[in-house]
Coordinates of C-alpha atoms in Angstrom, one line a residue:
M1 CA -11.9 27.9 29.3
D2 CA -15.6 28.4 30.3
A3 CA -16.0 24.6 30.5
I4 CA -13.0 24.3 32.8
E5 CA -14.3 27.1 35.0
T6 CA -17.7 25.5 35.1
A7 CA -16.3 22.1 36.0
S8 CA -14.1 23.7 38.7
A9 CA -17.1 25.5 40.2
S10 CA -19.2 22.4 40.1
S11 CA -16.4 20.4 41.8
G12 CA -16.2 23.0 44.6
A13 CA -19.9 23.0 45.1
G14 CA -20.0 19.2 45.3
A15 CA -17.3 19.2 47.9
D16 CA -19.2 21.8 50.0
V17 CA -22.4 19.8 49.6
F18 CA -20.7 16.7 51.0
F19 CA -18.9 18.7 53.8
I20 CA -22.1 20.4 55.0
L21 CA -24.1 17.2 54.7
M22 CA -21.7 15.4 57.0
G23 CA -22.0 18.2 59.4
A24 CA -25.8 18.0 59.3
I25 CA -25.7 14.2 59.9
L26 CA -23.4 14.7 62.9
V27 CA -25.6 17.3 64.4
F28 CA -28.7 15.2 63.6
A29 CA -27.0 12.4 65.6
M30 CA -26.7 14.7 68.5
H31 CA -30.4 14.5 68.9
S32 CA -30.0 10.9 70.0
G33 CA -27.6 12.3 72.6
F34 CA -30.3 14.7 73.9
A35 CA -32.7 11.7 74.0
F36 CA -30.4 9.4 76.0
L37 CA -29.2 12.1 78.3
E38 CA -32.9 12.6 79.3
V39 CA -33.6 8.9 79.3
G40 CA -30.8 8.3 81.9
T41 CA -31.7 11.3 84.0
V42 CA -35.5 10.9 84.4
R43 CA -37.2 8.2 86.4
H44 CA -37.8 4.9 84.8
K45 CA -41.6 5.6 84.3
N46 CA -40.7 8.5 82.0
Q47 CA -38.1 7.0 79.7
V48 CA -40.3 6.2 76.7
N49 CA -41.7 9.7 76.8
A50 CA -38.2 11.2 76.6
L51 CA -37.4 9.1 73.5
V52 CA -40.6 9.9 71.7
K53 CA -40.6 13.6 72.6
I54 CA -37.1 14.2 71.0
L55 CA -38.0 12.3 67.8
A56 CA -41.5 13.8 67.4
D57 CA -40.1 17.3 68.1
F58 CA -37.5 16.9 65.4
A59 CA -40.3 16.0 62.9
V60 CA -42.4 19.0 64.0
S61 CA -39.3 21.2 63.8
T62 CA -38.6 20.1 60.3
V63 CA -42.0 21.0 59.0
A64 CA -42.1 24.3 60.8
Y65 CA -38.6 25.4 59.7
F66 CA -39.3 24.2 56.1
L67 CA -42.6 26.0 55.8
V68 CA -41.9 29.2 57.8
G69 CA -38.8 29.3 59.9
Y70 CA -36.1 29.4 57.2
M71 CA -38.0 32.1 55.3
V72 CA -38.1 34.2 58.5
A73 CA -34.4 33.9 59.1
Y74 CA -33.0 34.0 55.5
G75 CA -35.9 35.0 53.3
V76 CA -35.8 31.8 51.3
T77 CA -38.9 29.8 50.4
F78 CA -38.8 26.3 48.9
F79 CA -42.0 26.5 46.9
V80 CA -40.4 26.3 43.5
N81 CA -39.8 23.3 41.3
A82 CA -37.0 20.8 42.0
A83 CA -34.8 22.0 39.1
V84 CA -34.6 25.4 40.7
L85 CA -34.2 24.0 44.2
S86 CA -31.2 21.9 43.1
G87 CA -29.6 24.9 41.3
A88 CA -29.9 23.2 37.9
E89 CA -32.2 25.8 36.6
A90 CA -32.2 29.6 37.2
M91 CA -35.4 31.5 38.2
E92 CA -35.8 35.2 38.8
G93 CA -36.1 36.0 42.5
A94 CA -34.9 32.5 43.6
D95 CA -31.2 32.1 44.3
F96 CA -30.3 28.5 44.8
A97 CA -26.7 27.3 44.7
P98 CA -25.7 24.4 42.4
Q99 CA -26.0 20.8 43.3
G100 CA -28.4 21.4 46.1
L101 CA -25.9 23.3 48.2
T102 CA -28.7 25.6 49.6
L103 CA -30.7 22.5 50.5
V104 CA -28.0 20.9 52.6
K105 CA -27.4 24.3 54.3
F106 CA -31.1 24.1 55.2
F107 CA -30.7 20.6 56.6
F108 CA -27.6 21.7 58.6
L109 CA -29.3 24.8 60.1
L110 CA -32.5 22.8 60.7
T111 CA -30.6 20.5 63.1
F112 CA -29.6 23.6 65.0
A113 CA -33.2 24.9 65.1
A114 CA -34.5 21.5 66.3
A115 CA -32.0 21.6 69.2
I116 CA -34.1 24.2 70.8
P117 CA -37.1 22.0 71.7
A118 CA -34.6 19.2 72.5
I119 CA -33.1 21.5 75.1
I120 CA -36.5 22.5 76.5
S121 CA -37.6 18.9 76.7
G122 CA -35.0 18.1 79.4
G123 CA -36.2 20.9 81.6
I124 CA -39.9 20.1 81.4
A125 CA -39.5 16.3 81.7
E126 CA -41.9 14.1 83.7
R127 CA -44.9 16.4 83.9
A128 CA -45.5 18.1 80.5
R129 CA -48.4 17.2 78.3
F130 CA -47.3 15.9 74.9
W131 CA -49.4 17.8 72.3
P132 CA -49.1 21.2 73.9
Q133 CA -45.3 20.8 73.8
A134 CA -45.6 19.8 70.1
M135 CA -47.5 23.1 69.5
A136 CA -44.9 25.0 71.4
T137 CA -42.2 23.4 69.2
A138 CA -44.0 24.6 66.0
I139 CA -44.3 28.2 67.3
I140 CA -40.7 28.3 68.6
V141 CA -39.0 26.8 65.5
G142 CA -41.3 28.5 63.0
L143 CA -41.2 32.0 64.5
I144 CA -39.4 32.6 67.8
Y145 CA -36.0 31.1 67.1
P146 CA -35.6 32.1 63.4
F147 CA -36.3 35.7 64.2
F148 CA -33.2 35.9 66.4
E149 CA -31.2 33.6 64.2
G150 CA -31.8 36.0 61.3
L151 CA -30.7 39.0 63.4
V152 CA -27.3 37.4 64.2
W153 CA -26.5 35.1 61.3
N154 CA -28.2 36.9 58.4
G155 CA -27.8 40.5 59.5
N156 CA -31.6 41.2 59.5
F157 CA -33.0 44.5 60.6
G158 CA -29.5 46.1 60.9
F159 CA -28.7 44.7 64.3
Q160 CA -25.2 43.5 63.4
A161 CA -24.5 46.6 61.4
W162 CA -25.4 48.8 64.4
L163 CA -23.1 46.9 66.7
E164 CA -20.3 47.1 64.2
E165 CA -20.8 50.8 63.7
S166 CA -21.1 51.5 67.4
F167 CA -18.4 49.3 68.9
G168 CA -16.1 48.4 66.0
A169 CA -17.1 44.8 65.5
P170 CA -20.4 42.8 65.0
F171 CA -21.6 40.2 67.5
N172 CA -19.5 37.0 67.0
D173 CA -21.5 33.8 67.7
F174 CA -19.8 31.4 65.4
A175 CA -21.6 28.2 66.4
G176 CA -24.4 29.4 68.6
S177 CA -23.6 29.8 72.3
I178 CA -26.3 32.4 72.2
V179 CA -28.4 31.8 69.1
V180 CA -28.9 28.1 69.9
H181 CA -28.0 27.4 73.5
A182 CA -28.8 30.5 75.5
V183 CA -32.0 31.0 73.5
G184 CA -33.0 27.3 74.2
G185 CA -32.0 27.6 77.9
W186 CA -33.9 30.8 78.5
L187 CA -37.0 29.6 76.6
A188 CA -36.9 26.5 78.9
F189 CA -36.6 28.7 81.9
G190 CA -40.1 30.2 81.2
A191 CA -41.5 26.7 80.5
V192 CA -40.1 25.2 83.7
I193 CA -41.4 28.1 85.9
L194 CA -44.9 28.0 84.4
L195 CA -45.1 24.2 84.6
G196 CA -44.2 24.2 88.3
R197 CA -42.4 21.5 90.3
R198 CA -42.9 17.8 90.0
N199 CA -45.2 16.3 92.6
G200 CA -43.2 15.3 95.7
R201 CA -40.0 17.1 94.6
Y202 CA -40.1 19.3 97.7
T203 CA -41.5 18.7 101.2
K204 CA -44.0 21.1 102.8
E205 CA -41.1 22.7 104.6
G206 CA -39.4 23.3 101.2
K207 CA -36.7 20.6 101.6
L208 CA -35.5 19.1 98.3
V209 CA -36.4 15.4 97.9
G210 CA -33.9 13.5 95.8
F211 CA -35.2 11.9 92.6
P212 CA -32.2 9.7 91.5
P213 CA -31.4 9.2 87.8
S214 CA -32.8 6.0 86.3
S215 CA -29.6 5.0 84.5
I216 CA -26.1 6.4 84.7
P217 CA -25.0 4.4 81.6
W218 CA -27.8 5.9 79.5
L219 CA -27.0 9.4 80.8
A220 CA -23.3 8.9 80.0
L221 CA -24.1 7.6 76.5
G222 CA -26.2 10.7 75.9
S223 CA -23.2 12.9 76.9
W224 CA -20.8 10.9 74.7
L225 CA -23.1 11.2 71.7
L226 CA -23.4 14.9 72.2
C227 CA -19.7 15.4 72.6
V228 CA -18.9 13.5 69.4
G229 CA -21.5 15.3 67.3
W230 CA -20.5 18.7 68.7
F231 CA -17.4 18.7 66.5
G232 CA -19.8 18.7 63.5
F233 CA -21.8 21.4 65.3
N234 CA -18.8 23.7 65.8
V235 CA -16.2 22.9 63.1
M236 CA -18.7 22.6 60.2
S237 CA -20.4 25.9 61.1
A238 CA -17.9 27.2 58.6
Q239 CA -20.3 25.8 56.0
S240 CA -17.6 25.5 53.4
L241 CA -14.3 23.6 52.9
E242 CA -12.6 26.9 52.2
G243 CA -13.7 28.4 55.5
V244 CA -13.0 25.4 57.7
S245 CA -10.5 25.8 60.5
G246 CA -8.6 23.4 62.7
L247 CA -8.6 26.1 65.4
V248 CA -12.3 25.6 66.0
A249 CA -11.7 21.9 66.5
I250 CA -8.9 22.3 69.0
N251 CA -10.7 25.0 70.9
S252 CA -13.8 22.8 71.2
L253 CA -11.6 20.0 72.5
L254 CA -9.9 22.1 75.1
A255 CA -13.1 23.7 76.3
M256 CA -14.7 20.3 76.6
V257 CA -11.7 19.0 78.7
G258 CA -11.8 22.2 80.8
G259 CA -15.5 21.6 81.6
I260 CA -14.9 17.9 82.5
L261 CA -12.0 18.6 84.9
A262 CA -13.7 21.6 86.5
S263 CA -16.9 19.8 87.1
L264 CA -15.0 16.8 88.4
V265 CA -13.6 18.9 91.2
A266 CA -16.6 21.2 91.8
G267 CA -19.0 18.3 91.5
R268 CA -17.1 16.1 93.9
N269 CA -16.9 13.2 91.5
D270 CA -20.6 13.1 90.8
P271 CA -21.1 11.4 87.4
G272 CA -24.0 13.5 86.4
F273 CA -22.0 16.7 86.9
I274 CA -19.0 15.3 85.1
H275 CA -20.9 14.2 82.0
N276 CA -22.8 17.5 81.9
G277 CA -19.6 19.4 82.6
A278 CA -18.3 18.3 79.2
L279 CA -21.4 19.7 77.6
A280 CA -21.1 23.0 79.6
G281 CA -17.6 23.5 78.2
L282 CA -18.8 22.8 74.7
V283 CA -21.8 25.1 75.1
A284 CA -19.6 28.0 76.2
V285 CA -17.0 27.7 73.5
C286 CA -19.4 27.8 70.5
A287 CA -19.5 31.5 70.2
G288 CA -15.8 32.2 70.2
S289 CA -14.3 28.9 68.9
N290 CA -13.2 30.6 65.7
V291 CA -11.3 33.4 67.4
M292 CA -10.0 32.2 70.8
H293 CA -6.6 30.7 71.7
P294 CA -6.8 27.1 72.9
A295 CA -5.6 28.1 76.4
G296 CA -8.4 30.7 76.5
S297 CA -10.9 28.0 75.4
F298 CA -9.8 25.8 78.2
V299 CA -10.4 28.6 80.8
V300 CA -13.8 29.3 79.2
G301 CA -14.8 25.6 79.4
A302 CA -13.5 25.3 83.0
V303 CA -15.5 28.3 84.2
A304 CA -18.6 26.9 82.5
G305 CA -18.1 23.5 84.2
V306 CA -18.0 25.3 87.6
L307 CA -20.9 27.6 86.7
F308 CA -23.1 24.6 85.8
V309 CA -22.4 22.7 89.1
V310 CA -22.9 25.8 91.3
M311 CA -26.0 27.1 89.5
F312 CA -27.6 23.7 89.1
E313 CA -27.4 23.1 92.9
A314 CA -28.5 26.7 93.6
S315 CA -31.5 26.5 91.3
Q316 CA -32.7 23.2 92.7
R317 CA -32.0 23.9 96.4
R318 CA -32.1 27.7 97.0
F319 CA -34.4 28.9 94.2
K320 CA -36.5 25.6 94.1
I321 CA -36.6 25.6 90.3
D322 CA -37.4 22.0 89.3
D323 CA -35.4 22.0 86.0
V324 CA -35.0 18.2 85.6
L325 CA -31.8 18.1 83.5
G326 CA -30.6 21.6 84.5
V327 CA -31.0 23.0 81.0
W328 CA -31.2 26.6 82.2
P329 CA -27.8 26.5 84.0
L330 CA -26.3 24.3 81.3
H331 CA -27.5 26.0 78.1
G332 CA -29.0 29.3 79.4
L333 CA -26.2 30.4 81.7
C334 CA -23.2 28.7 80.2
G335 CA -24.3 29.9 76.8
L336 CA -24.6 33.4 78.1
W337 CA -21.1 33.1 79.6
G338 CA -19.8 31.8 76.3
G339 CA -21.1 34.7 74.3
I340 CA -19.6 37.3 76.7
A341 CA -16.3 35.3 77.0
A342 CA -15.8 35.5 73.2
G343 CA -15.4 39.3 73.7
I344 CA -12.7 38.7 76.3
F345 CA -10.6 35.7 75.2
G346 CA -11.1 36.5 71.5
L347 CA -9.1 39.7 71.9
A348 CA -5.6 39.8 70.4
E349 CA -4.2 40.9 73.7
L350 CA -5.2 37.6 75.2
G351 CA -3.9 35.5 72.4
G352 CA -7.1 35.5 70.3
L353 CA -7.4 36.5 66.6
G354 CA -9.1 39.8 67.5
G355 CA -11.9 41.3 65.4
V356 CA -14.3 41.1 68.4
S357 CA -15.7 43.8 70.7
F358 CA -16.5 43.1 74.4
M359 CA -19.5 45.6 74.2
S360 CA -20.9 43.9 71.1
Q361 CA -20.6 40.5 72.8
L362 CA -22.2 41.7 76.0
I363 CA -25.1 43.4 74.2
G364 CA -25.7 40.5 71.8
S365 CA -25.6 38.0 74.6
L366 CA -27.9 39.8 76.9
A367 CA -30.3 40.5 74.0
G368 CA -30.6 36.8 73.2
A369 CA -31.2 35.9 76.8
L370 CA -33.8 38.6 77.4
Y371 CA -35.6 37.9 74.1
A372 CA -35.8 34.2 74.8
G373 CA -36.8 34.6 78.4
F374 CA -39.7 36.8 77.5
A375 CA -40.7 34.6 74.6
G376 CA -40.6 31.5 76.8
F377 CA -43.1 33.0 79.3
A378 CA -45.2 34.3 76.4
V379 CA -45.5 31.0 74.5
Y380 CA -45.9 28.7 77.4
G381 CA -48.1 31.2 79.3
L382 CA -50.5 31.3 76.3
L383 CA -50.6 27.5 76.0
K384 CA -51.1 27.2 79.8
V385 CA -54.3 29.3 79.8
S386 CA -55.6 28.0 76.5
V387 CA -55.0 24.2 76.4
G388 CA -53.0 23.4 79.5
I389 CA -49.4 22.2 79.6
R390 CA -49.2 19.9 82.6
L391 CA -50.2 16.3 83.2
G392 CA -52.8 15.7 85.8
Q393 CA -51.7 14.6 89.3
E394 CA -52.6 10.9 88.7
E395 CA -51.1 10.9 85.3
E396 CA -47.8 12.3 86.6
H397 CA -47.8 9.7 89.4
R398 CA -48.4 6.9 86.9
G399 CA -45.6 8.3 84.7
A400 CA -45.6 9.9 81.3
D401 CA -44.9 6.5 79.6
L402 CA -48.1 4.8 80.6
S403 CA -50.2 8.0 80.7
I404 CA -49.3 9.3 77.3
H405 CA -47.9 6.3 75.3
R406 CA -49.6 3.4 77.1
I407 CA -46.4 1.4 77.3
G408 CA -43.4 1.3 79.6
A409 CA -39.6 1.1 78.8
N410 CA -39.6 -2.6 79.5
P411 CA -43.0 -3.9 78.4
E412 CA -42.3 -7.6 79.0
A413 CA -41.4 -6.9 82.6
D414 CA -44.7 -5.2 83.1
I415 CA -46.7 -8.4 82.3
P416 CA -47.5 -10.3 85.4
P417 CA -46.2 -13.8 85.5
R418 CA -48.7 -16.7 84.9

């Protein structure tokens, strides 16, 4: 009987390992979406930099999260032998699940953590220095992000317990509208403000000068890659086959469609708004995708699509915030809306599953935005006064590709004909 139970447990662990690994691969693939969304949006002279930044930031994020970040969030360190890590051998004080289940959970959660610098990258594009941004990535993924991640997803410091005791339910952020997207967007807000506007973006009179995208097809490809990978991001946040729910999948789908249709109308057929509208809907649905009705998810996504269009134009024209990809309205504001919306459309009275509290959602959402906003100004402010975070005027004019990487996106075309 013991042998049968052991085999059954092993089989269950193996299935969960495969399930979570597929989720990790899907979310890892989303980073190519971040890259190509930025490649298509920036001017041609900054395309190589966009590609290199996303890949290099993922590598820095992996090291920072492995050495420090995962321990900050979950109290787990990987400095034990491989037999213990894989769960094949027990060790006092080290609790690792069989067949490396803990390790693939790390991989999965790493891809979420690494999304933070990928989000920031789009806001600071075209004028940020390379190595200071790599330093910021290490600080954010090693310390800033995992502190809030642990508060929400691991119950650290009693934050969730206090919300549940005070308002009847903990803060529900199933797949990270706040933990990942709002935190990333509000960190980016500080970075964008401290970097300042790109040269020539506004006239002396303050009038916006249009910098057209370099490639709509690359921008669209980035959006498509993100949309496809997002179903791993949301559905597989269950982190086990036993906990997986088709409701999360259909809610993600309906929110995405709501974002597309709303941005299609509000954005007056603009392809940049439409492709980002899909992402706005997906950002907003992450928090409540496990508790909302599909009709509620459609509304949440549609509101997010309009919110992105309106606030992107307002931030660029009225507030004169030069956020290249609009990551503050897309992730910061739509993520904030999604966290709060879970406390509305997740209620049983509106067709949701219940088990959520509006006050818990409001407090948790605002806490994430305020924490990340303060941290963004602190991290990038420190780097600005210590090592500098912006390219020189001539380097920016030449473009980040040649100034930083010494090669353009089409090297053969840059060689003068003989």
